[in-house]
Amino acid sequence: MESGNILEAINLSKSYPGVQALDSVNFLLKRGEVHAIVGQNGAGKSTFIEILAGSIQPDSGSIIIDGQDYVRLDPSQSIERSIQTVHQDNQLIEELSVAENIYLYNLPQTKLGFVNISLCIRHADDLLDRLGIETRSNIKISSLTFVEKKLISIAKAFSRKAKILILDEPTASLDIEGEKILFDIIRRNAEKGLSIIYISHDLGEIFEVCDRVTVLKDGKKIAAHDVKNVEMETIVHEMIGRSSHSLYTRVLNTARIKSDEKLEIIDYSRYKVVDHVSFSVRKGEIFGIGGLVGSGRTELARIIIGLDKKDSGKLVFCGKDITPSSPYDSIKKGIGYLTENRKDDGLVVIRPIFENISMARFARDRHIPYLELKKERTTTEEIASQLQIKTPSISQLVINLSGGNQQKVVLAKWLYANSEIILFDEPTVGVDVGSKSEIYHLIDNLVQQGKIIIIISSDYLELSSVCDRVGIMRFGKLITILEGAQINEENILKNSLGVTMEDN
Amino acid sequence: MTNRILTKDKKVRQLNQSFVLIIIIAGLCIIATVVNPRFLRITNIINIFQQISVLGIIASGVGMLLISGDIDISVGQQVSLIGIILAMIIQKIGGIPANAPNAWLSGWAIPMAIVVSFAVGILLGIFNGLVVIKSKASSFIITLGSATVFKGLALLISGGSSYMLFNRFATLGRGRIFSIIPIAILFLLGVVIMSHILLKYFKFGRFLYALGGNKKAAFVSGINVNKVTLTSFIMVGVFDALAALILISRVGSALATTGDAFSLDALAAAVVGGVPIIGGKGNALNIFLGVVLIGLISNALVIMNINPYLRDVAIGLLIIIAVSISAISDQRK
Ligand SMILES: Nc1ncnc2c1ncn2[C@@H]1O[C@H](COP(=O)(O)OP(=O)(O)OP(=O)(O)O)[C@@H](O)[C@H]1O
Ligand SMILES: [Mg+2]
């Protein structure tokens, strides 16, 4: 309590072959403060907090927790010192219930040694109530939405004594409602003296909930500020070395949109999740789909490309029926789908970067049975550097990349696949501001070439700055399509929540 | 970007795998030579390669399937079944020499046996592949079942008796070029090189890695995963047919159980050669080194005059060690 410092890191360094992930980083965490760590993809944020969590050992430096010195921590020490971590990737066990996942480290037992499941559920429900999370604890993780899973991961951190809570990109692809619950939890507990380390690429959030911010770049600490006394502009500049004026703003070019050549999505339905959705996208147009998580956006994409079964629906391109029956059929017909969860079905993480990038392209060019290794190398290398994938080599395994850079690999795969129609589902989750604008330029290039792009996103800024039209889904229905001046963050938000304009 | 700098690092890691295998193989050779200098004789070395040619061909097929994340533990029984059919055709159509066979018909026996062998291999592959795809069950369980089915079929059609070739069709298994190099070795090398090329330079090979690494991601990327899986099971069947031809030709007769032991040995060779049981990694040359290692152990034990029953103990331990090493080195990352 004396100094008010609960944790201090001194000269922490960590290197991997060809990468200095952390370079003599100093860091100070005060009691009860919410401390943001920001930086580009691969800046070393996750590495830093994994060292605090004990899952990575530093090469040099030391960590002081509550006055006690450590050269390195292991996970049990970290937990013992009341550090709780919510990792970037979900680490829940899909086949167990919410309650079992929360108390997995110490399941309550009956006298006979069986798991006392009812006690476990009671504890878990209490905890969830206390945190304001509505999910019930007796259901299996596998039946939860992405947002619910994230909230459960956070609840799990609260199930043990926590003095320091570490959140690694907790809001990545969280929607507005999930975000509200999270910020509530953060504010209430910080007031009670909990210290929080908060990693995010969304600087707006940082100004909303954080007290201090530390900027990392290429493994080095660049600066630390009180959030009250700093401009967003300054932080962006420190992060990416240029100002945010040069960030992305799209110039609408209505001339290139050819209204006669269009993709028609006709009457797509799947019982209980997608409810008779129809719309059309013209060649050269970017169509956005907004709405809350669980509103049927992802499900719509999945039934369009034939990944899930549908009750009805027809896809017509330039008057021709091209309804695909499977992803394999889709790619044959020139339709690509970037899935929302890179770890699940986006990446083959134990294979090198270049193999991941070329995968869909190779699946598409079926008539060539052999590989053109040289050409593959140069072209994938080119797209990797366009997307600023930070790696010593494109032969690096994807598993060794930082989260945002992994996301760029999935993007690279679909940019390289050269499909005529591309559905992007949360394309820039975890990607830093600088790279985002680069990606938007690349997507814009694609539409210039006459491709058709559909973007599903929970990032309202992304929808409003990139899309020509934005459809909003709610409870499986496409409730409205915003155009031109109607497209702004506020409108997208209101419609997603079901607040109609007449109400205002 | 600093892209081009470290292109070496993956190659280094792969070499390591081969390097460890080569070190173990060299070590074993040295010990065997010290105990019995005859080990190093060129005839013995050739002998070893001739002995492993059948295992090597089977393991190449199973190894590639394993890379794709599927497994086939019925390969030994496939070899047995194909072998018995093959021997029956040669004996029944070729006739027994004492009974003065019909010369015209017996001329057709061997070509027919070869064609039927490959046809049966393909059929067995299609059977395994289709059941695995349609049932969506794990290929381990499915092929455990089909191993028993194939074994039963072999016993059923042979009635449990053995069939002789009477020195017909001996060239493939016993013949030598210039009376030195066994023909079987050439087939082995051909298969290994072909597997290497397939894995490295063809999309099919690339897709095997993708399936083994993350089948869902491969599927969403538009890879026709069912077709790849079916093709790899058929490939295993074809390799097994070739192996059965060489094996039966060398042995000169067939029983309903002649090839059964290959199921586990082939899997062992692939795993020792660095293919993880869940797939996604591995290469043909290392699988081949795994085969050499296993062949070497059998030969070295015999030549060092050690109880040959120790062979299974040694191979079993080798599998355990190989798998533990790769599991530990994975955690170190
Ligand atoms: N196991 C590993 N092997 C090799 N390099 C690694 C490994 N883990 C991390 N790195 C590298 O260390 C650097 C820092 O990665 P880290 O995950 O800390 O970045 P980050 O700031 O969290 O990025 P993001 O915003 O993308 O999540 C990256 O360049 C990454 O490629
Ligand atoms: Mg990270």
JSON list of C-alpha atoms in Angstrom, two decimals, chain A residues 17-18 307 327-328 331 337 339 343-348 350-352 354-355 358-360 362-363 365 368-371 373 376-377 381 385 388-395 397 399 413-414, chain B residues 1-10 13-14 198-204 206-207 209-225 227 276 278-282 333:
[
{"chain": "A", "resi": 17, "resn": "PRO", "atom": "CA", "xyz": [15.20, -16.34, -33.63]},
{"chain": "A", "resi": 18, "resn": "GLY", "atom": "CA", "xyz": [15.34, -13.23, -35.81]},
{"chain": "A", "resi": 307, "resn": "LEU", "atom": "CA", "xyz": [-20.72, -24.25, -45.18]},
{"chain": "A", "resi": 327, "resn": "PRO", "atom": "CA", "xyz": [-16.91, -24.13, -49.92]},
{"chain": "A", "resi": 328, "resn": "TYR", "atom": "CA", "xyz": [-15.24, -26.21, -52.58]},
{"chain": "A", "resi": 331, "resn": "ILE", "atom": "CA", "xyz": [-14.20, -21.28, -54.69]},
{"chain": "A", "resi": 337, "resn": "TYR", "atom": "CA", "xyz": [-15.13, -16.44, -47.46]},
{"chain": "A", "resi": 339, "resn": "THR", "atom": "CA", "xyz": [-14.14, -16.71, -41.57]},
{"chain": "A", "resi": 343, "resn": "LYS", "atom": "CA", "xyz": [-7.79, -20.09, -35.03]},
{"chain": "A", "resi": 344, "resn": "ASP", "atom": "CA", "xyz": [-10.81, -22.33, -35.71]},
{"chain": "A", "resi": 345, "resn": "ASP", "atom": "CA", "xyz": [-11.06, -22.43, -39.45]},
{"chain": "A", "resi": 346, "resn": "GLY", "atom": "CA", "xyz": [-8.90, -19.65, -40.81]},
{"chain": "A", "resi": 347, "resn": "LEU", "atom": "CA", "xyz": [-5.34, -20.88, -40.42]},
{"chain": "A", "resi": 348, "resn": "VAL", "atom": "CA", "xyz": [-3.22, -23.98, -40.45]},
{"chain": "A", "resi": 350, "resn": "ILE", "atom": "CA", "xyz": [1.62, -25.39, -37.75]},
{"chain": "A", "resi": 351, "resn": "ARG", "atom": "CA", "xyz": [2.40, -24.66, -41.41]},
{"chain": "A", "resi": 352, "resn": "PRO", "atom": "CA", "xyz": [4.49, -21.79, -42.78]},
{"chain": "A", "resi": 354, "resn": "PHE", "atom": "CA", "xyz": [3.43, -18.81, -47.44]},
{"chain": "A", "resi": 355, "resn": "GLU", "atom": "CA", "xyz": [1.57, -22.12, -47.49]},
{"chain": "A", "resi": 358, "resn": "SER", "atom": "CA", "xyz": [-1.43, -19.69, -51.22]},
{"chain": "A", "resi": 359, "resn": "MET", "atom": "CA", "xyz": [-3.91, -22.30, -49.99]},
{"chain": "A", "resi": 360, "resn": "ALA", "atom": "CA", "xyz": [-7.16, -20.91, -51.37]},
{"chain": "A", "resi": 362, "resn": "PHE", "atom": "CA", "xyz": [-4.25, -23.36, -55.15]},
{"chain": "A", "resi": 363, "resn": "ALA", "atom": "CA", "xyz": [-7.62, -24.82, -54.29]},
{"chain": "A", "resi": 365, "resn": "ASP", "atom": "CA", "xyz": [-6.66, -23.27, -59.78]},
{"chain": "A", "resi": 368, "resn": "ILE", "atom": "CA", "xyz": [-2.63, -27.14, -62.33]},
{"chain": "A", "resi": 369, "resn": "PRO", "atom": "CA", "xyz": [-1.60, -30.22, -60.33]},
{"chain": "A", "resi": 370, "resn": "TYR", "atom": "CA", "xyz": [1.96, -29.19, -59.53]},
{"chain": "A", "resi": 371, "resn": "LEU", "atom": "CA", "xyz": [3.35, -26.32, -57.44]},
{"chain": "A", "resi": 373, "resn": "LEU", "atom": "CA", "xyz": [7.45, -22.95, -55.77]},
{"chain": "A", "resi": 376, "resn": "GLU", "atom": "CA", "xyz": [4.65, -18.93, -55.01]},
{"chain": "A", "resi": 377, "resn": "ARG", "atom": "CA", "xyz": [7.48, -17.56, -52.89]},
{"chain": "A", "resi": 381, "resn": "GLU", "atom": "CA", "xyz": [6.29, -12.55, -50.14]},
{"chain": "A", "resi": 385, "resn": "SER", "atom": "CA", "xyz": [5.03, -7.18, -47.22]},
{"chain": "A", "resi": 388, "resn": "GLN", "atom": "CA", "xyz": [3.12, -5.48, -43.34]},
{"chain": "A", "resi": 389, "resn": "ILE", "atom": "CA", "xyz": [3.19, -8.95, -41.84]},
{"chain": "A", "resi": 390, "resn": "LYS", "atom": "CA", "xyz": [5.96, -8.68, -39.29]},
{"chain": "A", "resi": 391, "resn": "THR", "atom": "CA", "xyz": [8.19, -11.73, -39.52]},
{"chain": "A", "resi": 392, "resn": "PRO", "atom": "CA", "xyz": [11.80, -12.58, -40.23]},
{"chain": "A", "resi": 393, "resn": "SER", "atom": "CA", "xyz": [10.74, -14.95, -43.02]},
{"chain": "A", "resi": 394, "resn": "ILE", "atom": "CA", "xyz": [7.60, -16.17, -44.76]},
{"chain": "A", "resi": 395, "resn": "SER", "atom": "CA", "xyz": [8.75, -19.69, -43.96]},
{"chain": "A", "resi": 397, "resn": "LEU", "atom": "CA", "xyz": [5.23, -21.05, -38.89]},
{"chain": "A", "resi": 399, "resn": "ILE", "atom": "CA", "xyz": [1.84, -20.15, -34.77]},
{"chain": "A", "resi": 413, "resn": "LYS", "atom": "CA", "xyz": [-4.93, -15.71, -48.28]},
{"chain": "A", "resi": 414, "resn": "TRP", "atom": "CA", "xyz": [-8.17, -14.22, -49.52]},
{"chain": "B", "resi": 1, "resn": "MET", "atom": "CA", "xyz": [10.30, -5.78, -44.99]},
{"chain": "B", "resi": 2, "resn": "THR", "atom": "CA", "xyz": [13.00, -8.07, -43.66]},
{"chain": "B", "resi": 3, "resn": "ASN", "atom": "CA", "xyz": [11.39, -10.97, -45.40]},
{"chain": "B", "resi": 4, "resn": "ARG", "atom": "CA", "xyz": [14.24, -12.69, -47.09]},
{"chain": "B", "resi": 5, "resn": "ILE", "atom": "CA", "xyz": [16.72, -12.76, -44.26]},
{"chain": "B", "resi": 6, "resn": "LEU", "atom": "CA", "xyz": [15.93, -15.88, -42.34]},
{"chain": "B", "resi": 7, "resn": "THR", "atom": "CA", "xyz": [14.59, -18.20, -45.01]},
{"chain": "B", "resi": 8, "resn": "LYS", "atom": "CA", "xyz": [16.99, -20.78, -43.68]},
{"chain": "B", "resi": 9, "resn": "ASP", "atom": "CA", "xyz": [15.48, -21.36, -40.28]},
{"chain": "B", "resi": 10, "resn": "LYS", "atom": "CA", "xyz": [12.88, -23.91, -41.31]},
{"chain": "B", "resi": 13, "resn": "ARG", "atom": "CA", "xyz": [14.86, -27.55, -38.20]},
{"chain": "B", "resi": 14, "resn": "GLN", "atom": "CA", "xyz": [14.00, -30.16, -40.83]},
{"chain": "B", "resi": 198, "resn": "LEU", "atom": "CA", "xyz": [4.42, -35.71, -54.52]},
{"chain": "B", "resi": 199, "resn": "LEU", "atom": "CA", "xyz": [4.72, -34.12, -51.08]},
{"chain": "B", "resi": 200, "resn": "LYS", "atom": "CA", "xyz": [7.01, -31.34, -52.11]},
{"chain": "B", "resi": 201, "resn": "TYR", "atom": "CA", "xyz": [6.12, -30.36, -55.65]},
{"chain": "B", "resi": 202, "resn": "PHE", "atom": "CA", "xyz": [2.45, -31.27, -56.07]},
{"chain": "B", "resi": 203, "resn": "LYS", "atom": "CA", "xyz": [-0.69, -29.64, -54.80]},
{"chain": "B", "resi": 204, "resn": "PHE", "atom": "CA", "xyz": [-1.92, -33.00, -53.62]},
{"chain": "B", "resi": 206, "resn": "ARG", "atom": "CA", "xyz": [0.51, -29.63, -50.07]},
{"chain": "B", "resi": 207, "resn": "PHE", "atom": "CA", "xyz": [-3.14, -30.35, -49.39]},
{"chain": "B", "resi": 209, "resn": "TYR", "atom": "CA", "xyz": [-0.25, -31.07, -44.95]},
{"chain": "B", "resi": 210, "resn": "ALA", "atom": "CA", "xyz": [-3.14, -28.61, -44.86]},
{"chain": "B", "resi": 211, "resn": "LEU", "atom": "CA", "xyz": [-5.64, -31.32, -43.95]},
{"chain": "B", "resi": 212, "resn": "GLY", "atom": "CA", "xyz": [-3.40, -32.66, -41.24]},
{"chain": "B", "resi": 213, "resn": "GLY", "atom": "CA", "xyz": [-2.75, -29.19, -39.82]},
{"chain": "B", "resi": 214, "resn": "ASN", "atom": "CA", "xyz": [-6.34, -27.98, -39.72]},
{"chain": "B", "resi": 215, "resn": "LYS", "atom": "CA", "xyz": [-9.00, -29.81, -41.68]},
{"chain": "B", "resi": 216, "resn": "LYS", "atom": "CA", "xyz": [-11.66, -27.16, -41.11]},
{"chain": "B", "resi": 217, "resn": "ALA", "atom": "CA", "xyz": [-9.41, -24.41, -42.42]},
{"chain": "B", "resi": 218, "resn": "ALA", "atom": "CA", "xyz": [-8.53, -26.53, -45.44]},
{"chain": "B", "resi": 219, "resn": "PHE", "atom": "CA", "xyz": [-12.23, -27.13, -46.10]},
{"chain": "B", "resi": 220, "resn": "VAL", "atom": "CA", "xyz": [-13.19, -23.46, -45.84]},
{"chain": "B", "resi": 221, "resn": "SER", "atom": "CA", "xyz": [-10.28, -22.54, -48.11]},
{"chain": "B", "resi": 222, "resn": "GLY", "atom": "CA", "xyz": [-12.01, -24.52, -50.83]},
{"chain": "B", "resi": 223, "resn": "ILE", "atom": "CA", "xyz": [-9.93, -27.68, -50.78]},
{"chain": "B", "resi": 224, "resn": "ASN", "atom": "CA", "xyz": [-11.98, -30.73, -51.73]},
{"chain": "B", "resi": 225, "resn": "VAL", "atom": "CA", "xyz": [-11.05, -32.53, -48.53]},
{"chain": "B", "resi": 227, "resn": "LYS", "atom": "CA", "xyz": [-11.40, -36.15, -52.57]},
{"chain": "B", "resi": 276, "resn": "PRO", "atom": "CA", "xyz": [3.19, -36.71, -35.59]},
{"chain": "B", "resi": 278, "resn": "ILE", "atom": "CA", "xyz": [-2.12, -36.00, -35.60]},
{"chain": "B", "resi": 279, "resn": "GLY", "atom": "CA", "xyz": [-0.47, -35.14, -38.91]},
{"chain": "B", "resi": 280, "resn": "GLY", "atom": "CA", "xyz": [0.45, -31.84, -40.52]},
{"chain": "B", "resi": 281, "resn": "LYS", "atom": "CA", "xyz": [4.19, -32.40, -40.56]},
{"chain": "B", "resi": 282, "resn": "GLY", "atom": "CA", "xyz": [6.81, -34.82, -41.83]},
{"chain": "B", "resi": 333, "resn": "LYS", "atom": "CA", "xyz": [9.08, -23.53, -28.62]}
]
